[in-house]
Coordinates of C-alpha atoms in Angstrom, one line a residue:
Chain A
X1 CA 0.0 0.0 0.0
X2 CA 2.0 3.0 -1.2
X3 CA -0.6 5.4 -2.4
X4 CA -1.3 8.0 0.4
X5 CA -5.0 8.2 -0.6
X6 CA -5.4 4.4 -0.2
X7 CA -3.5 4.6 3.0
X8 CA -5.6 7.4 4.5
X9 CA -8.9 5.5 3.7
X10 CA -7.6 2.3 5.1
X11 CA -6.4 4.1 8.2
X12 CA -10.0 5.6 8.5
X13 CA -8.5 9.2 8.2
X14 CA -11.4 10.9 6.5
X15 CA -10.0 14.4 6.6
X16 CA -6.7 13.4 5.1
X17 CA -8.4 11.3 2.4
X18 CA -10.7 14.1 1.3
X19 CA -7.8 16.6 1.4
X20 CA -5.8 14.3 -1.0
X21 CA -8.8 13.9 -3.3
X22 CA -9.4 17.6 -3.5
X23 CA -5.7 18.2 -4.2
X24 CA -5.7 15.6 -7.0
X25 CA -8.8 17.0 -8.6
X26 CA -7.3 20.5 -8.5
X27 CA -4.2 19.1 -10.2
X28 CA -6.4 17.6 -12.9
X29 CA -5.6 14.0 -12.1
X30 CA -7.7 11.3 -13.8
X31 CA -11.0 11.1 -11.7
X32 CA -11.3 7.4 -12.6
X33 CA -7.8 6.8 -11.1
X34 CA -8.8 8.6 -7.9
X35 CA -12.0 6.5 -7.7
X36 CA -10.0 3.3 -8.3
X37 CA -7.8 4.2 -5.3
X38 CA -11.0 4.4 -3.2
X39 CA -12.1 1.0 -4.5
X40 CA -8.7 -0.5 -3.8
X41 CA -8.8 0.9 -0.3
X42 CA -12.2 -0.7 0.3
X43 CA -10.9 -4.0 -1.0
X44 CA -8.0 -3.8 1.4
X45 CA -10.5 -3.0 4.2
X46 CA -12.5 -6.1 3.2
X47 CA -9.3 -8.2 3.3
X48 CA -8.5 -6.9 6.8
X49 CA -12.1 -7.7 7.8
X50 CA -11.6 -11.3 6.6
X51 CA -8.4 -11.5 8.7
X52 CA -10.5 -10.2 11.6
X53 CA -8.3 -7.2 12.0
X54 CA -11.1 -4.9 10.9
X55 CA -14.8 -5.2 11.8
X56 CA -18.3 -3.8 11.1
X57 CA -17.3 -0.3 12.2
X58 CA -14.4 -0.2 9.7
X59 CA -16.6 -1.4 6.9
X60 CA -19.1 1.3 7.6
X61 CA -16.5 4.0 8.2
X62 CA -14.6 3.0 5.1
X63 CA -17.9 3.1 3.1
X64 CA -18.6 6.5 4.6
X65 CA -15.2 7.9 3.4
X66 CA -15.6 6.2 0.0
X67 CA -19.0 8.0 -0.4
X68 CA -17.3 11.3 0.3
X69 CA -14.6 10.5 -2.3
X70 CA -17.2 9.4 -4.9
X71 CA -19.3 12.6 -4.3
X72 CA -16.3 14.7 -5.3
X73 CA -15.1 12.6 -8.2
X74 CA -18.3 11.1 -9.7
X75 CA -19.5 14.3 -11.4
X76 CA -16.1 14.5 -13.2
X77 CA -16.3 10.9 -14.7
X78 CA -16.8 10.7 -18.4
X79 CA -16.4 7.0 -19.3
X80 CA -17.9 3.8 -18.1
X81 CA -16.0 1.6 -15.8
X82 CA -14.7 -1.9 -16.2
X83 CA -17.1 -4.7 -17.5
X84 CA -19.3 -6.2 -14.8
X85 CA -18.2 -9.5 -13.1
X86 CA -21.9 -10.5 -12.8
X87 CA -25.3 -9.3 -11.8
X88 CA -26.4 -9.6 -8.1
X89 CA -29.9 -8.9 -6.9
X90 CA -30.0 -7.9 -3.2
X91 CA -32.9 -7.3 -0.9
X92 CA -33.9 -7.6 2.8
X93 CA -36.8 -10.0 2.9
X94 CA -40.4 -9.5 4.0
X95 CA -41.1 -8.6 7.6
X96 CA -37.6 -7.3 8.2
X97 CA -36.5 -3.7 7.6
X98 CA -32.9 -3.9 8.6
X99 CA -30.6 -2.6 6.0
X100 CA -27.2 -1.9 7.5
X101 CA -25.7 -5.3 6.6
X102 CA -27.3 -5.3 3.2
X103 CA -26.0 -1.8 2.4
X104 CA -22.4 -3.0 3.3
X105 CA -22.8 -6.1 1.1
X106 CA -24.1 -4.0 -1.8
X107 CA -21.1 -1.5 -1.4
X108 CA -18.6 -4.3 -1.2
X109 CA -20.1 -6.2 -4.2
X110 CA -20.1 -2.9 -6.3
X111 CA -16.5 -2.1 -5.5
X112 CA -15.6 -5.7 -6.3
X113 CA -16.9 -5.1 -9.9
X114 CA -20.4 -6.6 -9.7
X115 CA -23.5 -5.0 -11.1
X116 CA -25.9 -4.8 -8.1
X117 CA -29.6 -4.2 -8.0
X118 CA -30.7 -3.3 -4.4
X119 CA -34.5 -3.6 -4.1
X120 CA -34.6 -2.4 -0.5
X121 CA -36.1 -3.8 2.7
X122 CA -39.3 -5.7 3.5
X123 CA -39.4 -7.3 0.0
X124 CA -42.0 -9.9 -0.8
X125 CA -41.6 -12.9 -3.2
X126 CA -43.4 -10.9 -5.9
X127 CA -40.9 -8.0 -5.5
X128 CA -38.0 -10.4 -5.9
X129 CA -39.7 -12.2 -8.9
X130 CA -40.4 -8.8 -10.6
X131 CA -36.7 -7.8 -10.1
X132 CA -35.4 -11.2 -11.4
X133 CA -37.5 -10.8 -14.6
X134 CA -36.2 -7.3 -15.1
X135 CA -32.6 -7.7 -14.0
X136 CA -31.8 -11.3 -14.8
X137 CA -29.3 -11.7 -12.0
X138 CA -26.7 -14.5 -11.7
X139 CA -26.9 -14.3 -7.9
X140 CA -29.8 -13.5 -5.6
X141 CA -29.1 -12.4 -2.1
X142 CA -31.7 -12.5 0.7
X143 CA -30.8 -10.4 3.8
X144 CA -32.4 -10.6 7.2
X145 CA -31.5 -9.9 10.8
X146 CA -34.6 -11.1 12.5
X147 CA -35.5 -14.8 13.0
X148 CA -38.8 -14.1 11.2
X149 CA -36.7 -13.6 8.1
X150 CA -36.0 -17.4 8.0
X151 CA -39.6 -18.2 7.0
X152 CA -39.8 -15.3 4.6
X153 CA -36.6 -16.5 2.9
X154 CA -38.0 -20.0 2.6
X155 CA -41.2 -18.7 1.1
X156 CA -39.4 -16.4 -1.4
X157 CA -37.0 -19.2 -2.5
X158 CA -40.0 -21.6 -3.0
X159 CA -41.9 -19.0 -5.1
X160 CA -38.8 -18.3 -7.2
X161 CA -38.5 -22.0 -7.9
X162 CA -42.3 -22.3 -8.6
X163 CA -42.0 -19.4 -11.1
X164 CA -39.3 -21.3 -12.9
X165 CA -36.7 -18.6 -12.2
X166 CA -34.2 -20.6 -10.1
X167 CA -32.3 -22.5 -12.8
X168 CA -28.9 -21.0 -13.7
X169 CA -29.0 -18.7 -10.6
X170 CA -27.5 -19.1 -7.1
X171 CA -29.3 -17.9 -3.9
X172 CA -27.3 -16.8 -0.9
X173 CA -28.7 -15.8 2.4
X174 CA -27.1 -13.4 4.8
X175 CA -27.5 -12.1 8.4
X176 CA -25.9 -12.6 11.8
X177 CA -28.3 -15.4 12.7
X178 CA -27.8 -17.5 9.6
X179 CA -26.3 -20.9 9.9
X180 CA -26.1 -24.2 8.1
X181 CA -29.5 -25.3 9.5
X182 CA -31.2 -22.2 8.1
X183 CA -29.4 -22.6 4.8
X184 CA -31.0 -26.1 4.4
X185 CA -34.4 -24.8 5.7
X186 CA -34.5 -22.0 3.2
X187 CA -33.2 -24.2 0.3
X188 CA -30.5 -21.7 -0.6
X189 CA -27.1 -22.5 -2.0
X190 CA -25.0 -20.9 0.7
X191 CA -25.1 -18.6 3.7
X192 CA -22.9 -15.9 5.1
X193 CA -22.8 -13.9 8.3
X194 CA -20.7 -11.0 6.9
X195 CA -20.3 -8.9 3.8
X196 CA -17.1 -10.5 2.6
X197 CA -18.7 -13.9 2.4
X198 CA -21.2 -12.5 -0.1
X199 CA -18.4 -11.2 -2.2
X200 CA -16.5 -14.5 -2.0
X201 CA -19.6 -16.5 -2.9
X202 CA -20.5 -14.2 -5.8
X203 CA -17.0 -14.4 -7.2
X204 CA -16.9 -18.2 -7.0
X205 CA -20.2 -18.5 -8.7
X206 CA -19.8 -15.9 -11.4
X207 CA -16.2 -16.6 -12.2
X208 CA -16.9 -20.3 -12.0
Chain B
X1 CA -49.2 -36.9 42.9
X2 CA -48.3 -33.3 41.8
X3 CA -46.5 -31.3 44.4
X4 CA -48.3 -28.2 45.8
X5 CA -47.4 -24.8 44.1
X6 CA -45.5 -23.5 47.1
X7 CA -43.2 -26.5 47.1
X8 CA -42.7 -26.3 43.3
X9 CA -41.9 -22.6 43.6
X10 CA -39.3 -23.3 46.3
X11 CA -37.8 -26.2 44.3
X12 CA -37.6 -24.2 41.0
X13 CA -36.3 -21.1 42.6
X14 CA -33.7 -23.1 44.6
X15 CA -32.5 -24.8 41.4
X16 CA -32.0 -21.4 39.8
X17 CA -30.3 -19.9 42.9
X18 CA -28.0 -22.9 43.1
X19 CA -26.8 -22.4 39.6
X20 CA -26.3 -18.6 40.1
X21 CA -24.2 -19.5 43.2
X22 CA -22.1 -21.9 41.1
X23 CA -23.5 -25.0 42.9
X24 CA -24.8 -28.1 41.3
X25 CA -28.6 -28.2 41.5
X26 CA -30.7 -31.4 41.0
X27 CA -30.8 -30.6 37.3
X28 CA -29.9 -27.9 34.8
X29 CA -32.3 -25.0 35.4
X30 CA -34.4 -23.6 32.5
X31 CA -34.9 -19.8 32.3
X32 CA -37.8 -18.8 30.1
X33 CA -37.4 -15.7 28.1
X34 CA -39.2 -15.1 24.8
X35 CA -36.4 -12.8 23.8
X36 CA -38.9 -10.1 22.6
X37 CA -40.6 -12.5 20.2
X38 CA -44.3 -13.3 19.8
X39 CA -44.0 -17.1 20.3
X40 CA -46.7 -17.1 23.0
X41 CA -49.2 -15.6 20.5
X42 CA -48.5 -18.3 17.9
X43 CA -48.5 -20.9 20.7
X44 CA -52.1 -20.2 21.7
X45 CA -53.2 -19.4 18.2
X46 CA -54.0 -15.7 18.6
X47 CA -53.0 -13.0 16.0
X48 CA -49.9 -11.0 17.0
X49 CA -52.1 -7.9 16.8
X50 CA -53.8 -9.0 20.1
X51 CA -50.4 -8.9 21.8
X52 CA -50.5 -5.2 21.1
X53 CA -54.2 -4.4 21.7
X54 CA -55.5 -7.0 24.3
X55 CA -53.3 -7.1 27.4
X56 CA -55.4 -9.9 29.1
X57 CA -55.0 -12.1 26.0
X58 CA -51.3 -11.4 25.7
X59 CA -50.5 -12.2 29.4
X60 CA -52.7 -15.2 29.3
X61 CA -50.9 -16.5 26.3
X62 CA -47.6 -16.1 28.1
X63 CA -49.1 -17.8 31.2
X64 CA -50.1 -20.8 29.1
X65 CA -46.6 -21.1 27.7
X66 CA -45.2 -21.0 31.3
X67 CA -47.7 -23.5 32.6
X68 CA -47.2 -26.0 29.8
X69 CA -43.4 -25.9 30.0
X70 CA -42.8 -25.3 33.7
X71 CA -39.5 -23.4 33.6
X72 CA -37.5 -22.7 36.7
X73 CA -37.5 -19.0 36.2
X74 CA -39.8 -16.9 34.0
X75 CA -38.5 -13.6 32.6
X76 CA -41.6 -11.5 32.5
X77 CA -43.0 -11.0 29.0
X78 CA -42.2 -7.7 27.2
X79 CA -45.2 -5.6 26.3
X80 CA -45.9 -2.7 24.0
X81 CA -49.4 -1.3 24.0
X82 CA -50.5 -0.6 20.4
X83 CA -52.8 2.1 21.8
X84 CA -50.0 3.9 23.5
X85 CA -48.0 3.8 20.2
X86 CA -51.0 5.0 18.3
X87 CA -51.8 7.8 20.7
X88 CA -48.2 9.0 20.5
X89 CA -47.8 8.4 16.7
X90 CA -44.6 6.3 16.9
X91 CA -42.4 7.1 13.9
X92 CA -39.8 4.3 14.1
X93 CA -41.8 1.1 14.3
X94 CA -44.6 -0.7 12.5
X95 CA -46.8 -3.1 14.5
X96 CA -49.8 -5.2 13.6
X97 CA -53.2 -3.5 14.1
X98 CA -51.5 0.0 14.1
X99 CA -53.8 2.9 13.3
X100 CA -51.2 3.9 10.7
X101 CA -51.6 0.4 9.0
X102 CA -48.9 -1.2 7.0
X103 CA -48.8 -4.7 8.5
X104 CA -51.2 -7.6 8.6
X105 CA -52.8 -8.7 11.9
X106 CA -50.4 -11.6 12.2
X107 CA -47.2 -9.9 11.1
X108 CA -44.5 -9.4 13.7
X109 CA -43.6 -5.8 14.5
X110 CA -40.7 -4.1 12.8
X111 CA -38.4 -1.4 14.4
X112 CA -36.1 0.8 12.4
X113 CA -33.1 2.9 13.3
X114 CA -34.1 5.9 15.3
X115 CA -33.8 9.6 14.3
X116 CA -32.8 10.3 17.9
X117 CA -29.7 12.3 18.3
X118 CA -27.7 14.1 15.5
X119 CA -23.9 13.9 15.3
X120 CA -23.5 17.5 16.7
X121 CA -25.8 17.0 19.6
X122 CA -23.6 15.1 22.1
X123 CA -22.9 18.2 24.1
X124 CA -26.6 19.1 24.5
X125 CA -27.4 15.5 25.5
X126 CA -24.6 15.3 28.0
X127 CA -25.4 18.7 29.5
X128 CA -29.1 17.9 30.2
X129 CA -30.5 14.5 29.1
X130 CA -33.9 15.3 30.6
X131 CA -34.2 18.5 28.4
X132 CA -32.8 16.6 25.4
X133 CA -35.3 13.8 25.9
X134 CA -38.3 16.1 26.3
X135 CA -37.6 18.7 23.6
X136 CA -35.6 16.7 21.0
X137 CA -35.9 13.0 21.4
X138 CA -39.7 12.7 22.0
X139 CA -40.7 15.1 19.2
X140 CA -38.5 13.1 16.8
X141 CA -39.8 9.7 17.9
X142 CA -43.5 10.5 18.2
X143 CA -45.7 12.7 15.8
X144 CA -48.1 13.7 18.6
X145 CA -45.2 15.0 20.7
X146 CA -43.6 17.2 18.0
X147 CA -45.1 20.4 19.6
X148 CA -42.9 19.7 22.7
X149 CA -40.0 21.2 20.7
X150 CA -41.5 24.6 21.7
X151 CA -41.4 24.0 25.4
X152 CA -38.8 25.9 27.4
X153 CA -35.9 24.0 28.9
X154 CA -37.3 22.8 32.2
X155 CA -34.1 23.6 34.2
X156 CA -35.3 27.2 34.1
X157 CA -38.0 26.1 36.6
X158 CA -35.3 25.6 39.2
X159 CA -33.9 29.1 38.7
X160 CA -36.9 31.0 40.0
X161 CA -37.8 32.5 36.7
X162 CA -41.1 34.4 36.6
X163 CA -43.8 31.7 35.8
X164 CA -45.9 34.2 33.8
X165 CA -43.0 34.5 31.4
X166 CA -41.8 30.9 31.6
X167 CA -45.1 29.1 31.0
X168 CA -46.1 30.9 27.9
X169 CA -44.5 28.1 25.9
X170 CA -47.3 25.7 27.1
X171 CA -49.8 27.9 25.2
X172 CA -48.0 27.4 21.9
X173 CA -49.9 25.6 19.1
X174 CA -50.2 21.9 19.6
X175 CA -48.6 21.8 23.0
X176 CA -51.9 21.2 24.9
X177 CA -52.7 18.3 22.4
X178 CA -49.3 16.8 23.0
X179 CA -49.8 16.9 26.8
X180 CA -53.3 15.4 26.3
X181 CA -51.8 12.6 24.3
X182 CA -49.3 12.0 27.1
X183 CA -52.1 11.8 29.7
X184 CA -54.1 9.4 27.6
X185 CA -51.1 7.2 26.8
X186 CA -50.2 7.3 30.5
X187 CA -53.7 5.9 31.5
X188 CA -53.3 3.2 28.9
X189 CA -49.8 2.3 30.2
X190 CA -51.2 2.0 33.7
X191 CA -53.7 -0.7 32.5
X192 CA -50.9 -2.8 30.9
X193 CA -48.6 -2.5 33.9
X194 CA -51.4 -3.4 36.3
X195 CA -52.2 -6.4 34.1
X196 CA -48.5 -7.5 34.1
X197 CA -48.4 -7.3 38.0
X198 CA -51.5 -9.4 38.2
X199 CA -49.9 -11.9 35.7
X200 CA -46.9 -12.1 37.9
X201 CA -48.9 -12.8 41.0
X202 CA -50.8 -15.6 39.2
X203 CA -47.6 -17.2 38.2
X204 CA -46.3 -17.2 41.7
X205 CA -49.6 -18.8 42.9
X206 CA -49.0 -21.5 40.3
X207 CA -45.5 -22.2 41.7
X208 CA -43.6 -20.4 38.9
X209 CA -40.9 -17.9 40.0
X210 CA -40.5 -14.7 38.0
X211 CA -37.7 -12.4 37.3
X212 CA -39.5 -9.1 36.9
X213 CA -38.9 -6.8 34.0
X214 CA -35.9 -4.7 35.2
X215 CA -34.0 -4.3 31.9
X216 CA -31.0 -2.0 31.3
X217 CA -28.5 -1.8 28.5
X218 CA -24.9 -0.6 28.8
X219 CA -24.5 3.1 28.0
X220 CA -22.8 2.4 24.7
X221 CA -25.8 0.5 23.5
X222 CA -28.1 3.2 24.7
X223 CA -26.2 5.7 22.5
X224 CA -26.8 3.3 19.6
X225 CA -30.5 2.9 20.3
X226 CA -32.6 5.0 20.9
X227 CA -30.1 7.8 20.3
X228 CA -27.8 7.5 17.2
X229 CA -28.5 4.3 15.3
X230 CA -26.1 1.5 14.2
X231 CA -24.6 3.1 11.1
X232 CA -24.0 6.5 12.9
X233 CA -22.4 4.7 15.9
X234 CA -19.8 3.1 13.6
X235 CA -18.9 6.6 12.3
X236 CA -18.9 8.2 15.7
X237 CA -16.4 5.6 17.0
X238 CA -13.9 7.2 14.6
X239 CA -15.1 10.7 14.4
X240 CA -16.0 11.6 18.1
X241 CA -14.8 8.8 20.5
X242 CA -14.2 11.3 23.3
X243 CA -17.8 12.6 23.2
X244 CA -19.0 9.0 23.2
X245 CA -17.0 8.2 26.3
X246 CA -18.2 11.4 28.0
X247 CA -21.8 10.3 27.3
X248 CA -21.1 6.8 28.6
X249 CA -19.8 8.2 31.9
X250 CA -22.8 10.4 32.3
X251 CA -25.3 7.7 31.5
X252 CA -24.0 4.7 33.5
X253 CA -24.8 5.9 37.1
X254 CA -28.3 6.9 35.9
X255 CA -28.8 3.4 34.6
X256 CA -28.1 2.0 38.0
X257 CA -30.6 4.5 39.5
X258 CA -33.2 3.2 36.9
X259 CA -32.5 -0.4 38.0
X260 CA -32.9 0.5 41.6
X261 CA -36.1 2.4 41.0
X262 CA -37.5 -0.8 39.4
X263 CA -36.3 -2.9 42.3
X264 CA -38.1 -0.6 44.7
X265 CA -41.3 -0.9 42.6
X266 CA -41.3 -4.6 42.0
X267 CA -39.5 -6.1 45.0
X268 CA -37.4 -8.2 42.7
X269 CA -33.6 -7.8 43.1
X270 CA -32.9 -8.9 39.6
X271 CA -31.7 -6.9 36.6
X272 CA -31.3 -8.0 33.0
X273 CA -28.5 -6.4 31.0
X274 CA -29.0 -6.7 27.3
X275 CA -25.9 -6.1 25.2
X276 CA -25.4 -5.6 21.4
X277 CA -22.3 -3.7 20.5
X278 CA -19.9 -5.6 22.7
X279 CA -20.1 -8.8 20.5
X280 CA -17.2 -9.9 18.3
X281 CA -17.6 -8.6 14.7
X282 CA -18.6 -5.0 15.6
X283 CA -15.3 -3.3 16.4
X284 CA -11.6 -4.1 16.9
X285 CA -10.6 -5.2 20.3
X286 CA -8.7 -2.0 21.0
X287 CA -11.8 0.1 20.3
X288 CA -13.9 -2.3 22.5
X289 CA -11.3 -1.9 25.3
X290 CA -11.4 1.9 25.0
X291 CA -15.0 2.6 24.2
X292 CA -17.3 -0.2 25.2
X293 CA -15.7 -2.1 28.1
X294 CA -15.3 0.8 30.6
X295 CA -19.0 1.6 30.6
X296 CA -20.0 -2.1 30.5
X297 CA -17.7 -3.0 33.4
X298 CA -18.7 0.0 35.4
X299 CA -22.4 -0.8 35.0
X300 CA -22.1 -4.4 36.0
X301 CA -19.8 -3.5 38.9
X302 CA -22.2 -0.9 40.2
X303 CA -25.2 -3.3 39.9
X304 CA -23.4 -6.1 41.8
X305 CA -22.3 -3.6 44.4
X306 CA -26.0 -2.9 45.0
X307 CA -26.3 -6.7 45.7
X308 CA -28.5 -7.3 42.7
X309 CA -28.6 -10.5 40.7
X310 CA -27.4 -9.6 37.2
X311 CA -28.2 -11.5 34.0
X312 CA -25.9 -10.4 31.3
X313 CA -27.3 -11.4 27.9
X314 CA -24.3 -11.6 25.6
X315 CA -25.9 -11.5 22.2
X316 CA -23.5 -12.7 19.5
X317 CA -20.1 -14.3 20.0
X318 CA -17.8 -13.0 22.7
X319 CA -15.0 -15.5 22.1
X320 CA -12.3 -12.8 21.8
X321 CA -13.6 -11.0 25.0
X322 CA -13.5 -13.9 27.6
X323 CA -10.5 -12.4 29.4
X324 CA -12.4 -9.1 29.8
X325 CA -15.5 -10.9 31.2
X326 CA -13.2 -12.8 33.6
X327 CA -12.4 -9.4 35.1
X328 CA -16.0 -8.7 36.1
X329 CA -16.4 -8.8 39.9
X330 CA -17.7 -11.9 41.5
X331 CA -21.2 -11.8 42.7
X332 CA -24.6 -13.0 41.7
X333 CA -24.1 -13.0 38.0
X334 CA -25.1 -15.2 35.1
X335 CA -23.6 -14.6 31.7
X336 CA -25.6 -15.9 28.8
X337 CA -23.7 -16.9 25.7
X338 CA -24.5 -18.2 22.3
X339 CA -23.9 -21.9 22.2
X340 CA -20.7 -21.7 20.1
X341 CA -19.1 -19.8 23.0
X342 CA -20.1 -22.2 25.8
X343 CA -17.0 -24.5 25.9
X344 CA -14.7 -21.5 26.1
X345 CA -16.9 -19.7 28.6
X346 CA -17.1 -22.7 30.8
X347 CA -13.4 -23.1 30.7
X348 CA -12.5 -19.4 31.3
X349 CA -15.3 -18.2 33.5
X350 CA -16.9 -21.3 34.9
X351 CA -15.2 -21.0 38.3
X352 CA -16.4 -17.4 38.9
X353 CA -19.7 -16.8 37.0
X354 CA -22.7 -18.9 36.3
X355 CA -22.8 -19.7 32.6
X356 CA -26.0 -19.6 30.7
X357 CA -26.7 -20.8 27.1
X358 CA -29.0 -19.1 24.7
X359 CA -30.9 -21.6 22.6
X360 CA -30.4 -20.8 18.9
X361 CA -33.5 -20.0 16.9
X362 CA -32.5 -22.2 14.0
X363 CA -33.1 -25.4 16.1
X364 CA -36.9 -24.7 16.3
X365 CA -37.4 -24.1 12.6
X366 CA -34.9 -26.2 10.8
X367 CA -34.2 -29.3 12.8
X368 CA -36.1 -32.6 13.3
X369 CA -37.2 -33.6 16.8
X370 CA -34.4 -36.2 17.0
X371 CA -31.8 -33.5 16.0
X372 CA -33.2 -31.1 18.6
X373 CA -32.9 -33.9 21.2
X374 CA -29.3 -34.6 20.2
X375 CA -28.2 -30.9 20.1
X376 CA -29.8 -30.3 23.5
X377 CA -27.8 -33.2 25.0
X378 CA -24.6 -31.9 23.4
X379 CA -25.3 -28.5 24.9
X380 CA -25.7 -30.0 28.4
X381 CA -22.6 -32.1 28.0
X382 CA -20.7 -28.9 27.0
X383 CA -21.8 -26.6 29.8
X384 CA -23.5 -28.7 32.5
X385 CA -20.5 -30.2 34.2
X386 CA -20.3 -29.4 38.0
X387 CA -23.3 -27.1 37.9
X388 CA -23.2 -23.3 37.6
X389 CA -25.0 -23.6 34.3
X390 CA -28.5 -22.8 33.0
X391 CA -30.3 -22.8 29.7
X392 CA -32.3 -19.8 28.4
X393 CA -35.0 -19.9 25.7
X394 CA -34.1 -16.5 24.3
X395 CA -33.8 -17.9 20.8
X396 CA -37.6 -18.6 20.5
X397 CA -39.4 -16.7 17.7
X398 CA -42.9 -16.6 16.5
X399 CA -41.8 -19.0 13.8
X400 CA -40.6 -21.6 16.3
X401 CA -42.3 -25.0 16.1
X402 CA -43.9 -25.6 19.5
X403 CA -43.4 -29.4 19.2
X404 CA -39.6 -28.9 18.8
X405 CA -39.6 -26.4 21.7
X406 CA -41.3 -29.0 23.9
X407 CA -38.9 -31.7 22.8
X408 CA -36.0 -29.4 23.8
X409 CA -37.5 -28.6 27.3
X410 CA -38.3 -32.3 27.9
X411 CA -34.8 -33.3 27.0
X412 CA -33.3 -30.7 29.4
X413 CA -35.5 -32.1 32.2
X414 CA -34.6 -35.7 31.4
X415 CA -30.9 -35.5 30.4
X416 CA -30.0 -32.4 32.4
X417 CA -30.4 -34.3 35.7
X418 CA -27.3 -34.3 37.9
X419 CA -26.5 -37.8 39.2
X420 CA -26.1 -37.6 43.0

């Protein structure tokens, strides 16, 4: 890690990160290059999370700094980014309105190169099916913090199967209460209790 | 022949007390806590809406669960009156039967992150939490109380200011309606509290010991909810840790006062400490040590110094924090862990604190009866040795299969017997 911008973000030094970004914008540096530094920093934060050196607070704070960087740089971007690694549909399931975990997963998937459609919280089977038809995702992620989410997830997975939309797609479930028992109960392909697991699963499934 | 209720009460309470005092009772005690779920509603076949709008039905449903499972200690059921929430116009939650609609009669309630305290309001909160609660927090949480923003800071009352000038604020638009909503909500609250007291007496008469409903959270968790919300807390940890610590130091002694007030009201010398942000996965150990642990340790130490029995519900894994927990003063304390932590907790803390196990929700939705039986036996094998151990039903949810719950409880009663 030699770039001072990456270092500032990874060290959670927001003031320094934004100072460097403003300095580089004023010096007419390539905005895409600046944004790439932000992405690389979040990837490093994700790696530190996997090593259990960083935790939820650093994922949130890193995301917060990244949003600040993107807010300065995004209006200056002219070209499209790199090709997508795959499409991931994300939503918190019916009867659950928690979105902190989902938002972190969405951010980490996006910075990892996935095209993500986030349909929000308290989403029914019909909401997911409509989104599958429109977005044609490779991976579908059900999020839920509450135990009531288990049953919602099971119902939504069954409805997706009934609608003939399961073939060729993978379903992952995420939330702090998920375990192997619930994975089997829902009929999903895998479960995760943190954001990096969602990135790892999506990479494995989309890159084959 | 069934034993008389007084004898059963004594036997059950003694079992629980033995475990708290690190002794070996006749079998592993069962502590019943619905963990804030609506399992009792599902159990008796009533819509969850009734748990919010019919206090008699809700407490009777809980009583039925207790009577059918005969635990050794019943944590009193939580309750939220839907009418109180309707009268106040609660902004952060949705509940079945609500005047605002949005949920079916049998949907469980949903609670979002609060819009309680803004990032730049720590100083105002620390300076005068009563004023902050009245004029900032309540108006943000409840539509009917929005007019209270216009009320003058009440500390002025203590400074002898001319009441003719001071009380003008109560004539501002909407303030009278806000006060009326508070009075009506207060009357409704009284009905629920009275019913809960009646419910507790009934349980005692049936031989079922109760814990009361003395619940506090460490100050750090209070700052998270109802004040700042989870996402904002994560940012505050980096942007204003000194303010957080200042708030923690201000809040903690007041929490002990709250707990003692409830002891005085109920006569129960128990307090339940619910924790969230202390679990592994939220923040690095160094941040935990600096920001979470001082307030948590201070709270537990102060409660134990008051000779209260303290239940610490450790939600999530604490495997990296065992050495911190080992520092907690000895006393009447039970630390409840998720089952993955039980072997380590027993090894590290088993000589000083009673270890409790939280049953995982997945057992009651995803396993077969035979699997539940086997998992329950494994849990008892892991934690039960030499006593000082109890099992808590916190993982129950409204989706739990009652047959599997019964299987688990029956297994504890059969397999959890200590051989004398």
